[in-house]
Coordinates of C-alpha atoms in Angstrom, one line a residue:
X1 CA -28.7 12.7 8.8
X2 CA -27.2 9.4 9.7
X3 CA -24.5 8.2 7.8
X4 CA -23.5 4.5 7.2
X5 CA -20.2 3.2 6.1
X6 CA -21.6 2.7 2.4
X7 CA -23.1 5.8 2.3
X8 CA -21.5 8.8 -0.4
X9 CA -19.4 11.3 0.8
X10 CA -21.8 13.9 -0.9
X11 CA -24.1 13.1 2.4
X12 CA -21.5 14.3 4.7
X13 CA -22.2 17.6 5.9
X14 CA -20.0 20.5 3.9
X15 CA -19.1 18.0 0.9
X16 CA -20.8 19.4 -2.3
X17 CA -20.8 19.2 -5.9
X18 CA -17.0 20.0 -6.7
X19 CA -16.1 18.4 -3.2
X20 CA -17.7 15.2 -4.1
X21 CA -15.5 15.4 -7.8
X22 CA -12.6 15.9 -6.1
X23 CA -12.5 13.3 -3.4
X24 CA -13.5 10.5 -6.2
X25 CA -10.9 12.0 -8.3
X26 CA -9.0 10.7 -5.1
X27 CA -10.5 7.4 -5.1
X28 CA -13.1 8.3 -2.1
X29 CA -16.6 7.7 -3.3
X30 CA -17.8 6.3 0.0
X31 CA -17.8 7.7 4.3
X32 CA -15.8 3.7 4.1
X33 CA -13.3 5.0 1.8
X34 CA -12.7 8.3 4.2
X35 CA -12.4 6.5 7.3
X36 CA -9.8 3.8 6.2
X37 CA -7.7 6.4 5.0
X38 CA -5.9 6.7 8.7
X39 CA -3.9 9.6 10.1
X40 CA -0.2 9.3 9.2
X41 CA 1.0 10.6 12.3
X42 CA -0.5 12.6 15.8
X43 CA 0.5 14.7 17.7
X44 CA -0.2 16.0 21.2
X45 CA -1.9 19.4 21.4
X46 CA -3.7 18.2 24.6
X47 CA -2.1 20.1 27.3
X48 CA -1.9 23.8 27.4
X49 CA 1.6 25.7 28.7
X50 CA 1.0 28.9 30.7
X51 CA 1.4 31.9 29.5
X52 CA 3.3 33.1 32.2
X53 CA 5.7 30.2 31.6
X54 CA 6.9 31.4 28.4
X55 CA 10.5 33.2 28.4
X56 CA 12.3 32.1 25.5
X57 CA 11.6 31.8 21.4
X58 CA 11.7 29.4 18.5
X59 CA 9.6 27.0 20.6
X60 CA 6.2 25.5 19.7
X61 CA 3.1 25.4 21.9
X62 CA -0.5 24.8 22.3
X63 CA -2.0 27.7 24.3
X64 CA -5.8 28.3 25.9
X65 CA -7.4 31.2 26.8
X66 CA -9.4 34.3 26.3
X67 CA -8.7 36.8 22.9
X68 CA -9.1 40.5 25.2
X69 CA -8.3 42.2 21.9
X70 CA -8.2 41.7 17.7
X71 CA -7.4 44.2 15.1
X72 CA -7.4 43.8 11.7
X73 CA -5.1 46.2 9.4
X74 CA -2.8 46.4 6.1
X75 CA 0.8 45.9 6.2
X76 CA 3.4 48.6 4.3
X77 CA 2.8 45.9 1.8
X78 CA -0.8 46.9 0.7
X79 CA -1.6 43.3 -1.1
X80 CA -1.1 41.8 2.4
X81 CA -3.5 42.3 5.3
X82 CA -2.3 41.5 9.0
X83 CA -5.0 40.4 11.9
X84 CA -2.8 40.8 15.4
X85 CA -4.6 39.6 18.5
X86 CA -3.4 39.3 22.5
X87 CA -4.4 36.1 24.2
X88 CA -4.5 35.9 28.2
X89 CA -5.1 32.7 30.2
X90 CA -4.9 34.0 33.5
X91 CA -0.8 33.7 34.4
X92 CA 0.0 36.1 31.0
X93 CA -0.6 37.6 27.8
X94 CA 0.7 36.8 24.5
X95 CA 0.7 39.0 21.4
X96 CA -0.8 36.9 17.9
X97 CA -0.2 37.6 14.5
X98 CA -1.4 35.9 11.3
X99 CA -0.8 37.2 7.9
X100 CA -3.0 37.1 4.7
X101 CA -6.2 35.8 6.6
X102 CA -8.7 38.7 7.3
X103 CA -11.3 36.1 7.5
X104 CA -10.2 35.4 10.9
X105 CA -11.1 38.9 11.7
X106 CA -14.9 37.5 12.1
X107 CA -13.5 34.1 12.9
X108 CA -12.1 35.1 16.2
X109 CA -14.4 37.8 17.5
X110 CA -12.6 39.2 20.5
X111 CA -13.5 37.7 24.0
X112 CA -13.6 34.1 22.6
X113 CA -11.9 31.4 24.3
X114 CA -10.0 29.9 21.8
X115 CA -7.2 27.1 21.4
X116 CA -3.7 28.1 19.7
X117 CA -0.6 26.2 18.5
X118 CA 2.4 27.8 17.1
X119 CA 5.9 28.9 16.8
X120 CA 6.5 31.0 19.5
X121 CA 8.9 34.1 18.2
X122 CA 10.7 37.6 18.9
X123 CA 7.9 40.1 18.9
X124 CA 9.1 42.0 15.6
X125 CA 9.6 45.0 17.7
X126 CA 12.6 43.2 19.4
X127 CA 10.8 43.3 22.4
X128 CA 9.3 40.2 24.3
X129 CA 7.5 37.1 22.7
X130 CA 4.8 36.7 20.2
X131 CA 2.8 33.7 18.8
X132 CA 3.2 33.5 15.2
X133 CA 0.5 32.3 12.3
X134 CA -0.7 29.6 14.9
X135 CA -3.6 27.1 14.2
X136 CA -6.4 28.2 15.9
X137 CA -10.0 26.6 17.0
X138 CA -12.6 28.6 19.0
X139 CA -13.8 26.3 22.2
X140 CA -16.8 25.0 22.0
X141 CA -18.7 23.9 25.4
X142 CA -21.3 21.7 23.8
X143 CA -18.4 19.2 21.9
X144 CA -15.4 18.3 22.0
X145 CA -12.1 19.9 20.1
X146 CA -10.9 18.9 16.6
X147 CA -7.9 20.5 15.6
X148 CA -6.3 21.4 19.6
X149 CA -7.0 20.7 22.6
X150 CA -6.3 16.8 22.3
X151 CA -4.3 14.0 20.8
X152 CA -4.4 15.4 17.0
X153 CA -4.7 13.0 13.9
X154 CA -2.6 14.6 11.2
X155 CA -3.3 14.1 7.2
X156 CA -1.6 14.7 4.1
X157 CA -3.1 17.1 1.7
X158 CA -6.1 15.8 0.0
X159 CA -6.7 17.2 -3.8
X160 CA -6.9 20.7 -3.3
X161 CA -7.7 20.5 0.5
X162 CA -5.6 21.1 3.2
X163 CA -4.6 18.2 5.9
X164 CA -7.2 20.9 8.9
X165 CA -10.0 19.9 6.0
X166 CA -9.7 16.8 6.1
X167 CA -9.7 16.4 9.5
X168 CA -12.9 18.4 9.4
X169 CA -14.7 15.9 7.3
X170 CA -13.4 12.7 9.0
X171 CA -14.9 14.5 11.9
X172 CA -18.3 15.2 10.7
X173 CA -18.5 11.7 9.0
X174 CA -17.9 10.2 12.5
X175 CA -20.3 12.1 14.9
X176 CA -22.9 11.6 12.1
X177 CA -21.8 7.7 11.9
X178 CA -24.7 5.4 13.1
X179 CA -24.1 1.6 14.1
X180 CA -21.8 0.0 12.1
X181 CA -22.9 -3.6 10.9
X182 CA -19.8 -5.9 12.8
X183 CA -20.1 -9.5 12.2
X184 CA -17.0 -10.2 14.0
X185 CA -17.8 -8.7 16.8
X186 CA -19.4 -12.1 17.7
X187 CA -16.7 -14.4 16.5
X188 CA -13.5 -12.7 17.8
X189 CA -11.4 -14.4 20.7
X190 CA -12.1 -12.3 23.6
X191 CA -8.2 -12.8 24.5
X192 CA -7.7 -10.7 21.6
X193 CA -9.3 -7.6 23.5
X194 CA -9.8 -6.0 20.4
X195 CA -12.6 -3.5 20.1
X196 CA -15.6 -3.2 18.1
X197 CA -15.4 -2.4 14.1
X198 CA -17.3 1.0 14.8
X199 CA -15.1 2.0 18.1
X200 CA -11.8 1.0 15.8
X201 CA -12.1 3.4 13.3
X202 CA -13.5 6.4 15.8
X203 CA -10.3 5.6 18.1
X204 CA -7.7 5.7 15.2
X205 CA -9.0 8.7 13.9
X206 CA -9.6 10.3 17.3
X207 CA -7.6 8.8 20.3
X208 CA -8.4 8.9 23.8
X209 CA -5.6 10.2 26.3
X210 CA -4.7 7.8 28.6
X211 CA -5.6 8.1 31.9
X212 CA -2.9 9.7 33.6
X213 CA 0.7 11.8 32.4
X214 CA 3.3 8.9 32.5
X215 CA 1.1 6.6 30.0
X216 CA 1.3 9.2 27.3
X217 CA 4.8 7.9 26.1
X218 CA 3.9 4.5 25.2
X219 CA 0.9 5.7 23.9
X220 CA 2.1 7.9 20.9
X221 CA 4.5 4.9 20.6
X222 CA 1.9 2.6 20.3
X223 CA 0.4 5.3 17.9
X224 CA 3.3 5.6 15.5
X225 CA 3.7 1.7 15.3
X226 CA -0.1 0.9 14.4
X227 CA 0.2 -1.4 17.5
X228 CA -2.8 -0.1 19.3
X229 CA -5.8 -2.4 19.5
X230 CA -7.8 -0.1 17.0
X231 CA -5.2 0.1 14.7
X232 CA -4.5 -3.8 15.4
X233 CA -8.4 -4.0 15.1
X234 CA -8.5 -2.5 11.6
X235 CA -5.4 -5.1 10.5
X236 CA -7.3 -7.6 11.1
X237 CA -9.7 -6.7 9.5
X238 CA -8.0 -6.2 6.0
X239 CA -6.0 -8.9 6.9
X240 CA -9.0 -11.2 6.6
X241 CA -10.4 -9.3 3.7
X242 CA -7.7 -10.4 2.0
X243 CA -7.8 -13.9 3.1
X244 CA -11.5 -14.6 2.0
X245 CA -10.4 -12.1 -1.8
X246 CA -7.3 -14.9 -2.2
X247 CA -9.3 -18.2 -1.2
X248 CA -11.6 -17.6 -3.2
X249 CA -9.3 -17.1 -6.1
X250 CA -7.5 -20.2 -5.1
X251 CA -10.8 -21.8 -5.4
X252 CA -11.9 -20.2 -8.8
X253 CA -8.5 -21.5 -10.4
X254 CA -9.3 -24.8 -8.9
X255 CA -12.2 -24.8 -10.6
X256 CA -10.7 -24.6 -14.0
X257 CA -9.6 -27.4 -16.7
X258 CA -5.8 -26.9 -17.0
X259 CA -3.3 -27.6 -20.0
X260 CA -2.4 -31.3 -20.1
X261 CA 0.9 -32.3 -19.0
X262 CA 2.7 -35.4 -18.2
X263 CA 6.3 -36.7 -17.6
X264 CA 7.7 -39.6 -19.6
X265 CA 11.0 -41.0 -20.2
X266 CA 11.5 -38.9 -23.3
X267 CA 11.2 -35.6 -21.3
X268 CA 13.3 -37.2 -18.6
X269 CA 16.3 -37.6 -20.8
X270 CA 15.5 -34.2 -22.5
X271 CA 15.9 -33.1 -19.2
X272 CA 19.2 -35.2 -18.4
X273 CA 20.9 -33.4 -21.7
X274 CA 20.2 -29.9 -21.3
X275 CA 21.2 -30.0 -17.7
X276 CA 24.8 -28.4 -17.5
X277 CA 25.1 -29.0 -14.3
X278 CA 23.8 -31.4 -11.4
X279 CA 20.7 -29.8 -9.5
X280 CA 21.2 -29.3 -5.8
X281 CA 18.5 -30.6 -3.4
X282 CA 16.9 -27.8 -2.9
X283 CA 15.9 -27.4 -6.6
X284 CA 14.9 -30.9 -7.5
X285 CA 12.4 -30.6 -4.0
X286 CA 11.3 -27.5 -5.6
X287 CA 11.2 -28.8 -8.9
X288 CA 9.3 -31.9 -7.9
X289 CA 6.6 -29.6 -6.3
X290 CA 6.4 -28.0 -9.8
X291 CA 5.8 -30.7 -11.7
X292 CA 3.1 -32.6 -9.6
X293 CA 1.1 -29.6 -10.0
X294 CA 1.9 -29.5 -13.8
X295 CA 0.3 -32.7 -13.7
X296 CA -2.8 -31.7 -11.8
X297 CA -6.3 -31.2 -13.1
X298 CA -6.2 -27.4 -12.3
X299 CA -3.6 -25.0 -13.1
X300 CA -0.7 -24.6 -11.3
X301 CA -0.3 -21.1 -9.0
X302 CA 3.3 -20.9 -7.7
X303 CA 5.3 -18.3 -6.0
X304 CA 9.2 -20.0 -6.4
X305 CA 11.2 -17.6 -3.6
X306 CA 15.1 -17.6 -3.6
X307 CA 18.3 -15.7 -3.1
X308 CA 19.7 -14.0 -6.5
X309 CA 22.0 -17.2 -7.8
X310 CA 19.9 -20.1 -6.1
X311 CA 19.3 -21.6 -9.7
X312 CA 15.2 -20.3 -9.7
X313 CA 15.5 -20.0 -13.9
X314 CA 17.3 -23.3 -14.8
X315 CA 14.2 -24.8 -12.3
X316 CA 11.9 -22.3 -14.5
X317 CA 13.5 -23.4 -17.7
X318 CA 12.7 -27.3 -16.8
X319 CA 9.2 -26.3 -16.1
X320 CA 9.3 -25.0 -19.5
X321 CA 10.4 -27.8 -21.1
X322 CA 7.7 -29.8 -19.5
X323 CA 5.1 -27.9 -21.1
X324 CA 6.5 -27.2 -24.5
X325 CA 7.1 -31.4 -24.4
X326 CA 3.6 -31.5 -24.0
X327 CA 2.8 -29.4 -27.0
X328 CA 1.7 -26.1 -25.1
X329 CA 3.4 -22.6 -25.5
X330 CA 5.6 -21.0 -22.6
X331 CA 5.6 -16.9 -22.4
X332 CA 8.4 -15.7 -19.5
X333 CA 7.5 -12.1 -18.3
X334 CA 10.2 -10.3 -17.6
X335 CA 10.7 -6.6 -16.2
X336 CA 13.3 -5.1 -18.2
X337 CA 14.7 -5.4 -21.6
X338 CA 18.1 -6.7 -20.3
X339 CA 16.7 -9.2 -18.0
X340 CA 14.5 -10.7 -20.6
X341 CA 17.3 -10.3 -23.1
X342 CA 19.1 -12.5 -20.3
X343 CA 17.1 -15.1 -20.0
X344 CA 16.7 -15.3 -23.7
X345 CA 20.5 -15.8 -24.1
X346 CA 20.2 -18.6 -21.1
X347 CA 17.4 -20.2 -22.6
X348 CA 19.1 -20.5 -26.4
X349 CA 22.1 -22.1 -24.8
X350 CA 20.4 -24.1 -22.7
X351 CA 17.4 -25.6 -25.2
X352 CA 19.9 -26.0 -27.9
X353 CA 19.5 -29.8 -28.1
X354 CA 16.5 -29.8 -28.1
X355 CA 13.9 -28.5 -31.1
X356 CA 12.9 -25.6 -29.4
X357 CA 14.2 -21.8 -30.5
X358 CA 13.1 -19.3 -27.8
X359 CA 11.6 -16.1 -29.3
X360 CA 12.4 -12.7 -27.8
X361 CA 9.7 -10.0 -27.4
X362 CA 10.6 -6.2 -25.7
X363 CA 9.6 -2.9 -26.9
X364 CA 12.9 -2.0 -28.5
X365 CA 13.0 -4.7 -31.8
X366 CA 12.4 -3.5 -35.2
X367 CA 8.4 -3.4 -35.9
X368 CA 9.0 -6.0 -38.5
X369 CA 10.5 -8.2 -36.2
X370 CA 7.7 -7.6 -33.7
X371 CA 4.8 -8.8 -36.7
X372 CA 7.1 -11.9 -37.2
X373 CA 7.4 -13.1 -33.5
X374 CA 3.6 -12.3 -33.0
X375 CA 2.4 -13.9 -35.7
X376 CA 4.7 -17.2 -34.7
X377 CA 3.1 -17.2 -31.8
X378 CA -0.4 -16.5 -32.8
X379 CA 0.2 -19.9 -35.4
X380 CA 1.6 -22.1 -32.7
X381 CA 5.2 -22.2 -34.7
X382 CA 6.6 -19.7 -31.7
X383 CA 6.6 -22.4 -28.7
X384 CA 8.7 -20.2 -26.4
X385 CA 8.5 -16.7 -26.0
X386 CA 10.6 -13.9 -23.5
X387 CA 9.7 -10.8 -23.6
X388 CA 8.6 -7.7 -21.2
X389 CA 5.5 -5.9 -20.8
X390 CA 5.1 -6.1 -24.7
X391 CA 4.0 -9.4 -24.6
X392 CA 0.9 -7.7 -22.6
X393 CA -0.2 -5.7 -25.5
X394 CA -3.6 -6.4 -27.1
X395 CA -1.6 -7.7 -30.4
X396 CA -0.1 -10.7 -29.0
X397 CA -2.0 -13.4 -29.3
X398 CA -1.0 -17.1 -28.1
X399 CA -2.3 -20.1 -30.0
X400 CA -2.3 -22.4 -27.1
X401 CA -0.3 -21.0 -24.1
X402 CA 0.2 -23.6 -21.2
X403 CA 2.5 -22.2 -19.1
X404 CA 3.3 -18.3 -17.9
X405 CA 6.4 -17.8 -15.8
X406 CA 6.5 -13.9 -14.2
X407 CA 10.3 -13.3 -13.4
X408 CA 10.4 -10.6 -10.4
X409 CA 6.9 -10.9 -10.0
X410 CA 6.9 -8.0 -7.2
X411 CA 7.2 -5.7 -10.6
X412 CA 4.4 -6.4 -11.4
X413 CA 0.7 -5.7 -10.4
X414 CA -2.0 -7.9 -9.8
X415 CA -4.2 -6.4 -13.3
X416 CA -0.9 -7.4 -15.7
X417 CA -0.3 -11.4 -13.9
X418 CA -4.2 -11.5 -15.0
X419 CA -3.4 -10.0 -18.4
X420 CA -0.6 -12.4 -18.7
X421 CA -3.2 -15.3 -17.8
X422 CA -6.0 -14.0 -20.0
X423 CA -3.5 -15.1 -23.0
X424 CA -4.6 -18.3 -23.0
X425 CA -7.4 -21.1 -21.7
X426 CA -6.3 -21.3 -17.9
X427 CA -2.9 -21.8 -18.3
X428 CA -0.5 -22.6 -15.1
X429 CA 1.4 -20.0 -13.7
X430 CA 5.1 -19.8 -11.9
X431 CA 5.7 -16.7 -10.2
X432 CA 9.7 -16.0 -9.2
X433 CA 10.8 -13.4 -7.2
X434 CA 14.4 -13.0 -4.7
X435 CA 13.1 -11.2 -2.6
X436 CA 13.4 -12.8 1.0
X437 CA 9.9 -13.1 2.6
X438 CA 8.8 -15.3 5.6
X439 CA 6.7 -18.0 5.0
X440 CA 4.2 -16.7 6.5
X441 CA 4.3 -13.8 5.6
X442 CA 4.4 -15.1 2.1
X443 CA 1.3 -17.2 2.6
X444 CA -0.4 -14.0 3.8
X445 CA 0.5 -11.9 0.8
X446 CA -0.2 -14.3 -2.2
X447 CA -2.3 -16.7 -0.2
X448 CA -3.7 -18.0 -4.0
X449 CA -0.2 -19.0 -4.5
X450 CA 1.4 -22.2 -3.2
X451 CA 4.8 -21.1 -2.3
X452 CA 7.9 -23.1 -2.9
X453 CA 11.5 -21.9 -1.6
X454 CA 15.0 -22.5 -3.0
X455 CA 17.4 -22.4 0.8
X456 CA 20.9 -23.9 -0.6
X457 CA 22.7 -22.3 -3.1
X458 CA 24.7 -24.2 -5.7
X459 CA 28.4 -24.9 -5.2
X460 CA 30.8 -21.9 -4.9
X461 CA 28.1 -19.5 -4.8
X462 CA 28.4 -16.9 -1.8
X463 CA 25.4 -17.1 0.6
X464 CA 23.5 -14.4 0.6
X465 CA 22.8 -12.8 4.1
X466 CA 19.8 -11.2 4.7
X467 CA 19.7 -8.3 7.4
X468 CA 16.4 -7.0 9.1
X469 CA 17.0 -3.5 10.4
X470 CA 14.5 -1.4 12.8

C-alpha cells in the first residue's frame, strides 16, 4: 500500500487497533505527524571491528558475522531464561549472552548473519571476552539495515514503545512513502542546494555516509547541530509555515474595528501629572509607537522588549491611561500573584491623581472579594483591572475592555493571549517581556506582532549585559 503524508498511521504496516490509540494519545494521528518527529541524536554503527581485534573489556562495538552456535537454557534463577550464542566473522569468535529474551531463540536461528552492538565484557567465567545483551538485527540481502549496520537515528520512548519500535515504524512509513506533493521544489533558490521535501525527511531519518572515512566527523557534527541541508530543508519549511500562520493573523486583526482612542490635551496633562519622573528617549520613541497604533482603525499587536528596569510598565501604565481616558477597560495579565500584586501597588501610586482605582484579581483573595471585583468589571465601574490567570476564568466578564497588556508574555501560551482577547470586541493588545531576543529573531517568532524595543536604561540604573554562550 502506498502511503501519503496525510494518510493514518493505522495504514502503516504493524500499526493496529491499540497501536493507532496509543500514538494519538501521543499526538500522532498522521505518517506527517511520524516523520516530523526527528531523531534526537545518531549514532554510527556503520563499521564493523574485527573479532580478532578485540583484547580488552568495558568497550562498545558494532560486530558482523555468522551465529555458528545458540542455545537456549534457564539460569539458577528459574524465573530467568538465558539465550548464549558465539558469533565468528572470520578473524575470531565472540561468546553472546542476552537475558530474559527466549524469543530470540527463533529470532536468531543459528547460521544467520546477523549485526551486533554492545558492551563488550569479562566472560563470567573470568576467562576472555563476551558480548553482552547487545542489539541485534539479522542481515537481510534484499534491503538495507535499520537498527546496525549504518548511521543509526535514535528516539526517545514513544507511549509504551521502545525507541528500536519506533525506528521500525518510521522505517516502514518511509519505504511505503509514495511522492510527496513539494510546491517548493519549484520556487526555492537553487543557491540554497536544499533538497526536495520527500528526500528531506528520508535523509534526517536515515542518513547517508559520506563518501569516504575522514568526512564522517563533520558529518555527525552537522548531524547534532540540525545544520545539514535536510535538516536545514525541514527549517525552512516550518519556518515558512509559520510565516504564512502569523500573516495571516496579522491580516485577520487588521481586519477588525478596534476600540476608539485619541489623544487630547486633557490626557496630555494627565500624563504630565502622574509622571514621577522624566521618560528617557527610548521610552517616549516606544511610547510614540504605542500610541499611533492606539489610534489606528485596527487593534494594536505589540511585543514591547527590554532589559528588567528599562521602565516597560510606567510605558504600559501610559498606554493605560490612554484607553481608560477614552472610556475603555484595561486588564494587565500577569504571571504570578506577587508580580501582579506589584504592579497593582505601582499602578495605585501612580493613578492616584487621577479617577481611576486599579482593581486586583489573583486566585488567592477572599471569594467575596472575587464576586465584588467581577461584578465591577462586568458593569463597567472596574476600569482597571490586574490580576493572574484568574482573570481567564469563564466568570470574568468585561463590559467594554479596550486594552489587554500580557506582562512576561513568554509565560504564557498562545490559547490564554486569545482567551485574554476573547474578553472583549477586538481590543488592542501590548505584549511585554525582558527577555533579550534579536530583532529578527523576534520578527520571526511573533511575526503578528509589531515589535518595539526599550535600548537605554533610565539614570543610575546598571546596564544589563547579556551573554550568549555555545
Amino acid at each position: 500500500m502506498t502511503l501519503a503524508l496525510e494518510s493514518p498511521l493505522s495504514a502503516v504496516r504493524g500499526v493496529g487497533a491499540a497501536s493507532e490509540r496509543m500514538l494519538l494519545a501521543e499526538g500522532l494521528a498522521t505518517v506527517a505527524d511520524l516523520l516530523w518527529r526527528l531523531p534526537h541524536r545518531y549514532e554510527d554503527r556503520s563499521n564493523p571491528v574485527r573479532i580478532g581485534s578485540l583484547t580488552t573489556p568495558d568497550v562498545t562495538v558494532t560486530v558482523s558475522g555468522r551465529l555458528v552456535q545458540l542455545v537456549e537454557r534457564g539460569a539458577r534463577n528459574r524465573r530467568m531464561r538465558i539465550v548464549e550464542a558465539v558469533i565468528d566473522d572470520g578473524t575470531g569468535s565472540l561468546p553472546v549472552v542476552w537475558f530474559n529474551q527466549p524469543y530470540l531463540a527463533k529470532a536468531l536461528p543459528a547460521g544467520a548473519r546477523v549485526w551486533l552492538h554492545g558492551a563488550v565484557k569479562v566472560a563470567r567465567s573470568g576467562w576472555g571476552l563476551q558480548l553482552v545483551a547487545p542489539e541485534w538485527e539479522v542481515e537481510d540481502e534484499d534491503g538495507e539495515p535499520i537498527h546496525l549496520g549504518r548511521i543509526v537515528p535514535m528516539y526517545g520512548r514513544l507511549g509504551n514503545w521502545s525507541g528500536r519500535r519506533v525506528r521500525t515504524l518510521v522505517a516502514r512509513a518511509l519505504d511505503d512513502l509514495g511522492g510527496v506533493e513539494d510546491p517548493l521544489a519549484a520556487v526555492l533558490p537553487a543557491g540554497l542546494a536544499l533538497p526536495s521535501l520527500g528526500d528531506a525527511l528520508r535523509w534526517a531519518h536515515f542518513p547517508c555516509p559520506p563518501a569516504s572515512d575522514a568526512a564522517l566527523g563533520g558529518l555527525f557534527e552537522d548531524l547534532a547541530r540540525r545544520r545539514t541541508p535536510a535538516h536545514r530543508r525541514l527549517a525552512f519549511e516550518e519556518l515558512l509555515a509559520l510565516a504564512v500562520v502569523l500573516e495571516r493573523e496579522r491580516g485577520r486583526r487588521r481586519r477588525q474595528r478596534a476600540p476608539e482612542c485619541s489623544i487630547t490635551e486633557e490626557i496630555r496633562e494627565s500624563a504630565r501629572r502622574v509622571l514621577p519622573f522624566r521618560l528617557t528617549e527610548a521610552q517616549r520613541r516606544v511610547l510614540a509607537e504605542i500610541v499611533a497604533d492606539l489610534q489606528r482603525e485596527f487593534p494594536m499587536a505589540r511585543l514591547l522588549q527590554g532589559d528588567v528596569g528599562s521602565g516597560k510598565t510606567i510605558v504600559a501604565a501610559l498606554a493605560a491611561l490612554v484607553a481608560l481616558a477614552a472610556g475603555h477597560q484595561v486588564a494587565l495579565l500577569a504571571p504570578t500573584e506577587l508580580l501582579a500584586q506589584q504592579h497593582h501597588a505601582m499602578l495605585t501610586r501612580l493613578l492616584a491623581p487621577t479617577p481611576h482605582r486599579p482593581e486586583l484579581l489573583i486566585g488567592s483573595l477572599p471569594a467575596a472579594e472575587k464576586r465584588r471585583v467581577r461584578q465591577r468589571l462586568e458593569d463597567g465601574s472596574g476600569h482597571l483591572v490586574v490580576g493572574t490567570h484568574a482573570l481567564l476564568e469563564d466568570a470574568v466578564v468585561f463590559g467594554r475592555l479596550g486594552l489587554a497588556i500580557i506582562d512576561e508574555q513568554h509565560r504564557f501560551g498562545v490559547a490564554q493571549r486569545q482567551a485574554m482577547l476573547a474578553k472583549g470586541v477586538a481590543p488592542h493588545l501590548l505584549v511585554m517581556t525582558a527577555t533579550p531576543i534579536p530583532r529578527s529573531l523576534a520578527l520571526s517568532l511573533y511575526g503578528d506582532l509589531d515589535v518595539s524595543v526599550i535600548d537605554e536604561m533610565p539614570p543610575g540604573r546598571t546596564p544589563v549585559r547579556t551573554v550568549l554562550r555555545d
